[in-house]
Coordinates of C-alpha atoms in Angstrom, one line a residue:
M283 CA 86.2 24.4 -44.0
F284 CA 83.8 27.4 -44.1
M285 CA 82.4 26.1 -47.5
I286 CA 81.9 22.6 -46.0
D287 CA 80.1 24.0 -43.0
R288 CA 78.0 26.2 -45.1
F289 CA 77.0 23.3 -47.3
K290 CA 76.1 21.2 -44.2
Y291 CA 73.9 24.0 -42.9
S292 CA 72.2 24.4 -46.3
L293 CA 71.6 20.7 -46.5
F294 CA 70.2 20.6 -42.9
F295 CA 67.9 23.6 -43.8
K296 CA 66.5 21.7 -46.8
Y297 CA 66.0 18.5 -44.8
F298 CA 64.2 20.4 -42.1
I299 CA 62.0 22.2 -44.7
C300 CA 61.1 19.1 -46.7
F301 CA 60.3 17.0 -43.6
F302 CA 58.1 19.6 -41.9
I303 CA 56.5 21.1 -45.0
F304 CA 53.5 18.8 -44.8
S305 CA 53.3 15.3 -43.3
G306 CA 56.2 15.7 -40.9
F307 CA 54.5 18.6 -39.2
Y308 CA 51.4 16.6 -38.4
A309 CA 53.5 13.6 -37.4
I310 CA 55.3 15.5 -34.7
L311 CA 52.2 17.4 -33.7
G312 CA 50.6 14.0 -32.9
F313 CA 53.5 13.1 -30.6
V314 CA 53.3 16.6 -29.0
I315 CA 49.6 16.1 -28.2
S316 CA 50.3 12.6 -26.8
F317 CA 53.1 13.6 -24.5
F318 CA 52.4 17.2 -23.6
G319 CA 48.7 17.8 -24.2
Y320 CA 46.7 20.2 -26.3
D321 CA 47.8 23.4 -24.6
F322 CA 51.4 22.8 -25.6
T323 CA 50.7 22.6 -29.4
R324 CA 51.2 26.4 -30.0
W325 CA 54.7 26.0 -28.5
Y326 CA 55.5 23.5 -31.2
S327 CA 53.5 24.6 -34.3
V328 CA 54.3 28.3 -34.3
P329 CA 58.1 27.9 -33.9
V330 CA 58.3 25.1 -36.4
R331 CA 56.4 27.0 -39.1
V332 CA 58.4 30.2 -38.4
I333 CA 61.8 28.4 -38.4
A334 CA 60.9 26.5 -41.6
S335 CA 59.9 29.8 -43.3
L336 CA 63.1 31.5 -42.1
F337 CA 65.2 28.6 -43.5
M338 CA 63.4 29.0 -46.8
V339 CA 63.9 32.7 -46.9
V340 CA 67.7 32.3 -46.2
L341 CA 68.0 29.8 -49.1
I342 CA 65.9 31.9 -51.4
V343 CA 68.1 34.9 -50.8
K344 CA 71.1 32.9 -51.8
K345 CA 69.4 32.1 -55.2
I346 CA 67.6 35.3 -55.8
K347 CA 69.6 36.3 -58.8
I348 CA 68.4 33.3 -60.8
K349 CA 66.1 34.3 -63.7
L350 CA 62.7 32.6 -63.8
N351 CA 59.9 32.1 -66.3
I352 CA 57.6 35.2 -66.7
L353 CA 54.7 33.0 -65.5
F354 CA 56.5 32.8 -62.2
Y355 CA 56.1 36.5 -61.7
F356 CA 52.4 36.4 -62.6
I357 CA 51.8 33.8 -60.0
L358 CA 53.8 35.8 -57.4
I359 CA 51.7 38.9 -58.3
F360 CA 48.5 36.8 -58.1
L361 CA 49.5 35.7 -54.5
L362 CA 50.5 39.2 -53.5
Y363 CA 47.2 40.6 -54.7
I364 CA 45.3 38.1 -52.6
L365 CA 47.5 39.1 -49.6
A366 CA 46.7 42.7 -50.3
T367 CA 43.0 42.1 -50.3
Y368 CA 43.3 40.3 -47.0
L369 CA 45.3 43.1 -45.5
V370 CA 42.9 45.8 -46.7
D371 CA 39.9 43.9 -45.3
Y372 CA 41.6 43.0 -42.0
Y373 CA 43.1 46.4 -41.2
G374 CA 40.6 48.5 -43.1
Q375 CA 37.6 47.2 -41.3
L376 CA 39.1 45.8 -38.1
E377 CA 36.0 45.1 -36.0
E378 CA 33.8 44.4 -39.0
S379 CA 36.2 42.1 -40.7
D380 CA 35.5 38.3 -40.7
L381 CA 39.1 37.5 -41.5
K382 CA 41.5 36.4 -38.8
I383 CA 45.2 37.3 -38.8
D384 CA 45.8 33.6 -39.2
Y385 CA 44.5 33.8 -42.9
I386 CA 47.2 36.4 -43.7
M387 CA 50.0 34.4 -42.0
Y388 CA 48.8 31.1 -43.6
L389 CA 49.0 32.7 -47.1
I390 CA 52.6 33.8 -46.5
I391 CA 53.8 30.6 -44.7
Y392 CA 51.9 28.0 -46.7
C393 CA 51.9 29.5 -50.2
I394 CA 54.1 32.5 -50.9
V395 CA 57.3 31.4 -49.2
P396 CA 57.1 27.7 -50.3
F397 CA 56.3 28.7 -53.9
L398 CA 59.4 30.9 -54.0
F399 CA 61.6 28.3 -52.2
F400 CA 60.8 25.4 -54.6
S401 CA 61.0 27.7 -57.6
Y402 CA 64.6 28.7 -56.8
M403 CA 66.0 25.3 -55.7
N404 CA 67.9 22.9 -57.9
Y405 CA 65.4 20.3 -59.0
S406 CA 67.6 17.2 -59.2
E407 CA 68.7 17.8 -55.6
I408 CA 65.4 18.8 -54.1
R409 CA 63.5 16.1 -55.9
D410 CA 65.4 13.2 -54.3
L411 CA 65.3 15.0 -50.9
L412 CA 61.5 15.6 -51.1
I413 CA 60.8 12.0 -52.1
K414 CA 62.9 10.6 -49.1
T415 CA 61.4 13.0 -46.6
T416 CA 57.9 12.4 -47.8
I417 CA 58.3 8.7 -47.2
L418 CA 60.0 9.2 -43.9
S419 CA 57.5 11.8 -42.6
G420 CA 54.7 9.6 -43.9
L421 CA 56.0 6.7 -41.8
A422 CA 56.4 9.0 -38.8
L423 CA 52.8 10.1 -39.3
S424 CA 51.5 6.5 -39.3
I425 CA 53.4 5.7 -36.1
S426 CA 52.2 9.0 -34.5
S427 CA 48.6 8.3 -35.5
I428 CA 48.6 4.8 -34.1
F429 CA 50.2 6.1 -30.9
L430 CA 47.8 9.0 -30.5
Y431 CA 44.6 7.2 -31.5
K432 CA 45.4 3.8 -30.0
D433 CA 42.4 3.9 -27.6
L434 CA 40.2 5.0 -30.5
L435 CA 41.4 2.1 -32.7
V436 CA 41.0 -0.4 -29.9
S437 CA 37.4 0.8 -29.2
G438 CA 36.5 0.1 -32.8
I439 CA 35.9 3.8 -33.7
A440 CA 38.2 4.3 -36.7
R441 CA 37.2 7.7 -37.9
I442 CA 38.4 10.6 -35.9
S443 CA 35.6 12.8 -37.1
F444 CA 33.7 10.9 -34.3
L445 CA 36.2 12.2 -31.8
Q446 CA 38.4 15.2 -32.5
Y447 CA 41.4 16.0 -30.3
E448 CA 41.1 19.7 -29.4
S449 CA 44.1 22.0 -29.5
D450 CA 44.7 25.7 -29.9
Q451 CA 44.7 25.3 -33.6
G452 CA 41.5 23.2 -33.6
F453 CA 42.5 19.5 -33.7
L454 CA 44.7 17.1 -35.5
S455 CA 42.7 17.5 -38.6
P456 CA 41.2 14.4 -40.2
L457 CA 41.7 16.2 -43.6
A458 CA 45.4 16.6 -42.9
L459 CA 45.8 13.0 -41.8
S460 CA 44.0 11.6 -44.9
Y461 CA 45.7 13.8 -47.5
A462 CA 49.1 13.5 -46.0
S463 CA 48.9 9.7 -45.9
S464 CA 47.4 9.7 -49.4
L465 CA 50.5 11.6 -50.6
T466 CA 52.8 9.0 -48.9
I467 CA 50.8 6.1 -50.3
V468 CA 51.1 7.4 -53.9
I469 CA 54.8 8.3 -53.6
C470 CA 55.6 4.9 -52.2
F471 CA 53.5 3.2 -54.9
C472 CA 55.2 5.1 -57.7
K473 CA 58.6 4.5 -56.1
I474 CA 57.8 0.8 -56.1
I475 CA 56.8 0.8 -59.7
N476 CA 60.2 2.4 -60.6
L477 CA 62.2 0.3 -58.2
R478 CA 65.8 -0.5 -59.1
E479 CA 66.9 -2.0 -55.8
G480 CA 64.8 -4.7 -54.1
K481 CA 66.1 -3.7 -50.6
E482 CA 64.2 -0.5 -50.8
L483 CA 61.0 -2.5 -50.5
L484 CA 61.9 -3.1 -46.8
V485 CA 61.1 0.5 -46.2
L486 CA 58.5 1.3 -48.9
L487 CA 56.2 -1.6 -48.3
P488 CA 55.8 -1.2 -44.5
T489 CA 55.4 2.6 -45.0
L490 CA 52.7 2.1 -47.7
I491 CA 50.8 -0.4 -45.6
L492 CA 51.0 1.6 -42.3
S493 CA 49.9 4.8 -44.1
F494 CA 46.4 3.3 -44.5
V495 CA 46.0 3.7 -40.8
P496 CA 46.0 7.6 -40.8
F497 CA 44.2 7.5 -44.2
S498 CA 41.4 5.5 -42.7
L499 CA 41.3 7.6 -39.5
G500 CA 40.8 10.7 -41.7
A501 CA 38.4 9.0 -44.0
S502 CA 38.2 12.0 -46.4
R503 CA 36.4 11.5 -49.7
G504 CA 38.7 14.0 -51.3
S505 CA 41.8 12.1 -50.3
L506 CA 40.3 9.0 -52.0
L507 CA 40.1 11.1 -55.2
T508 CA 43.7 12.0 -54.9
L509 CA 44.7 8.4 -54.7
F510 CA 42.6 7.5 -57.7
F511 CA 43.5 10.4 -60.0
S512 CA 47.2 10.4 -59.1
I513 CA 47.6 6.8 -60.0
L514 CA 45.3 7.0 -63.0
F515 CA 47.1 9.9 -64.6
Y516 CA 50.5 8.4 -63.9
F517 CA 49.3 5.2 -65.5
I518 CA 48.1 7.1 -68.6
L519 CA 51.1 9.3 -68.9
V520 CA 54.0 6.9 -68.2
K521 CA 55.5 5.6 -71.5
N522 CA 57.4 2.7 -70.1
V523 CA 55.4 -0.5 -70.9
K524 CA 57.0 -2.4 -68.0
S525 CA 55.8 0.3 -65.6
K526 CA 52.2 0.0 -67.0
V527 CA 52.2 -3.7 -66.6
K528 CA 53.5 -3.4 -63.0
I529 CA 50.6 -0.9 -62.2
I530 CA 48.0 -3.2 -63.7
S531 CA 49.4 -6.1 -61.8
I532 CA 49.7 -4.4 -58.4
L533 CA 46.7 -2.1 -58.4
P534 CA 43.8 -4.7 -58.1
F535 CA 45.5 -6.4 -55.1
S536 CA 46.1 -3.0 -53.5
L537 CA 42.5 -1.9 -54.0
I538 CA 41.2 -5.2 -52.5
G539 CA 43.5 -4.8 -49.6
M540 CA 42.4 -1.2 -49.1
I541 CA 38.8 -2.1 -49.0
I542 CA 39.3 -5.0 -46.6
F543 CA 41.5 -2.9 -44.4
S544 CA 39.0 0.0 -44.4
N545 CA 36.1 -2.3 -43.5
K546 CA 38.1 -4.1 -40.8
M547 CA 39.0 -0.7 -39.2
G548 CA 35.4 0.5 -39.5
S549 CA 36.2 3.7 -41.3
A550 CA 34.0 2.9 -44.3
V551 CA 35.8 5.5 -46.4
F552 CA 34.7 3.7 -49.7
D553 CA 31.1 3.5 -48.4
R554 CA 31.2 7.2 -47.6
F555 CA 32.5 8.1 -51.1
L556 CA 30.0 5.9 -53.0
G557 CA 27.1 6.8 -50.7
I558 CA 27.2 10.6 -51.1
G559 CA 23.6 10.7 -52.3
Q560 CA 22.3 8.7 -49.3
S561 CA 24.4 10.9 -47.0
Y562 CA 22.7 14.0 -48.5
E563 CA 19.2 12.4 -48.1
A564 CA 20.1 11.5 -44.5
N565 CA 21.1 15.1 -43.8
D566 CA 24.7 14.2 -43.1
T567 CA 26.5 17.4 -42.1
S568 CA 29.7 16.4 -43.9
V569 CA 27.7 16.8 -47.2
T570 CA 25.0 19.4 -46.4
L571 CA 27.4 21.9 -44.7
R572 CA 29.7 21.8 -47.7
L573 CA 26.9 22.3 -50.2
G574 CA 25.5 25.1 -48.0
Q575 CA 28.9 26.8 -48.1
W576 CA 29.1 26.5 -51.9
N577 CA 25.6 27.9 -52.3
Q578 CA 26.5 30.9 -50.2
A579 CA 29.7 31.3 -52.2
F580 CA 27.6 31.5 -55.4
E581 CA 25.3 34.1 -53.8
Y582 CA 28.4 36.2 -52.9
I583 CA 29.6 35.9 -56.5
E584 CA 26.3 37.1 -57.9
M585 CA 26.4 40.1 -55.5
S586 CA 29.9 41.2 -56.6
P587 CA 31.3 39.2 -59.5
I588 CA 33.9 41.7 -60.7
L589 CA 35.6 42.8 -57.5
G590 CA 34.6 40.1 -55.0
G591 CA 35.1 41.2 -51.5
H592 CA 33.7 38.2 -49.6
F593 CA 36.2 35.8 -48.0
L594 CA 34.2 33.4 -45.8
T595 CA 31.0 31.4 -46.0
E596 CA 29.2 30.6 -42.8
G597 CA 32.3 31.9 -40.9
V598 CA 34.8 29.6 -42.6
Y599 CA 36.5 29.3 -46.0
P600 CA 34.2 27.7 -48.6
H601 CA 36.3 24.5 -49.1
N602 CA 36.7 25.2 -52.8
S603 CA 39.6 27.5 -53.9
V604 CA 38.0 28.4 -57.2
L605 CA 34.8 29.7 -55.6
E606 CA 36.9 31.3 -52.8
I607 CA 38.9 33.3 -55.3
F608 CA 35.9 34.3 -57.4
M609 CA 33.9 35.6 -54.3
G610 CA 37.0 37.1 -52.7
Q611 CA 39.1 38.6 -55.4
G612 CA 36.7 38.8 -58.3
F613 CA 36.4 37.7 -61.9
V614 CA 39.9 38.6 -63.2
L615 CA 41.8 36.5 -60.5
F616 CA 39.3 33.7 -60.9
C617 CA 40.1 33.5 -64.7
L618 CA 43.8 33.8 -63.9
F619 CA 43.7 30.9 -61.4
L620 CA 41.8 28.7 -63.9
F621 CA 44.5 29.5 -66.4
F622 CA 47.2 28.5 -64.0
I623 CA 45.4 25.2 -63.3
F624 CA 45.0 24.3 -67.0
Y625 CA 48.5 25.5 -67.9
F626 CA 50.2 23.4 -65.2
F627 CA 48.1 20.4 -65.8
Y628 CA 49.0 20.4 -69.5
N629 CA 52.7 21.1 -69.0
I630 CA 53.2 18.8 -66.0
S631 CA 51.5 16.0 -68.0
K632 CA 54.0 16.6 -70.9
F633 CA 56.8 16.7 -68.4
T634 CA 55.7 13.3 -66.9
I635 CA 55.4 11.7 -70.3
K636 CA 58.8 12.9 -71.5
Y637 CA 60.9 12.2 -68.3
N638 CA 58.8 9.6 -66.5
D639 CA 59.0 11.8 -63.4
Y640 CA 56.0 11.3 -61.1
L641 CA 56.8 13.7 -58.3
I642 CA 55.4 17.0 -59.7
L643 CA 52.3 15.2 -61.0
V644 CA 51.6 13.6 -57.6
F645 CA 52.0 16.9 -55.7
F646 CA 49.9 18.8 -58.3
M647 CA 47.0 16.3 -58.2
H648 CA 47.0 16.3 -54.4
G649 CA 47.2 20.0 -54.2
L650 CA 44.5 20.5 -56.9
I651 CA 41.9 18.1 -55.5
M652 CA 42.5 19.2 -51.9
S653 CA 41.9 22.8 -53.1
L654 CA 38.7 21.9 -54.9
F655 CA 37.1 19.8 -52.2
S656 CA 38.6 20.4 -48.8
G657 CA 41.1 23.3 -48.7
S658 CA 41.5 27.0 -48.9
I659 CA 43.7 29.1 -51.3
N660 CA 45.7 30.3 -48.3
T661 CA 46.7 26.8 -47.3
A662 CA 47.2 25.3 -50.8
I663 CA 50.8 24.4 -50.0
L664 CA 50.9 21.3 -52.2
L665 CA 49.6 23.1 -55.2
F666 CA 52.1 25.9 -55.0
I667 CA 54.9 23.5 -54.2
S668 CA 54.0 21.7 -57.5
F669 CA 54.1 25.1 -59.4
G670 CA 57.5 25.8 -57.9
L671 CA 58.9 22.3 -58.6
Y672 CA 57.8 22.7 -62.3
F673 CA 59.7 26.0 -62.6
S674 CA 62.7 24.4 -60.9
A675 CA 62.7 21.4 -63.2
T676 CA 62.2 23.2 -66.5
R677 CA 65.0 25.7 -65.5
D678 CA 67.4 22.9 -64.7
L679 CA 66.6 21.0 -67.9
K680 CA 67.1 24.2 -69.9
S681 CA 70.5 24.9 -68.3
R682 CA 71.6 21.3 -69.3
N683 CA 70.0 21.6 -72.8
V684 CA 67.9 18.5 -72.1

């Protein structure tokens, strides 16, 4: 009985973690804002993040004796070094430090703990769970977005950058909405391509279609890249001819549908992507601010290329993790991070070709593109989840001599 109860608790912990790790967190946050207002968001967000992290730690401790690839320890040291530089800057300078305590907590909660958790879990079990919860949380996010922004949608304003819902943590981020819904769309798309039972379409198709609502509301250029590159690389890497034919058959209709849907909603995400040059000439802040941050990052790198020591540009992270690490932690960690990116891109591609497994590739592409165009290294949760999943998958395959 004790073993059964322990198994149930362990399974509940995993469901909770996988649901709230990304899309599910923002889905419920939308409902919290709708029903309780912005002032209540801290009472939701902090406990959920802490509980999820504690659940991960409990499950990690149970698996801690498992031996992992030596590269795992290099990544862990890499993350701990970043954490150490944050701590030294924050506690060493106090009044003069630009960093907030949030950056330290984010690195632990969004990167270090999830990386450890997914590295130690059994891949075959966590894979199915992660796919199911990504689809479920994506559906919840779509419903939450429609409910929260119904007045905005009715008014004809379909990009929430025009109107941001304030909360103690800022707002229900357009970037979070667009990247989370992009992840759901690609997972549903790949699942449909590999479908074995037609009845699953009853869930997958509505989820995929509804996910275009939060995707259009966020209207992020970067999330459009995640859609494109995730599907492109899956098409290139998948060996099954039938799957390739399905992708070629479905993709044109999906693209036309996306464009029509985007234009009907008025989000113009495709126009924003294709018209970056015009946006720059028109002094659109979504372009000029980002370029200004990157220019300042290069200036900081020139000032201190070896040791770094600068963490923020214009008071915020530079929206490019490669530049952020170079200016913050210096040349050595910059090179190490680039090595990680190329290593995992190469090996995840090989893994996808050999096993026709799309999950790690999709998480990696979303995490990488988000890190390069929109995110920070201390919130690169999807990227480090993909690293952890790869270690988990290769360990499981090795143990089964596959």
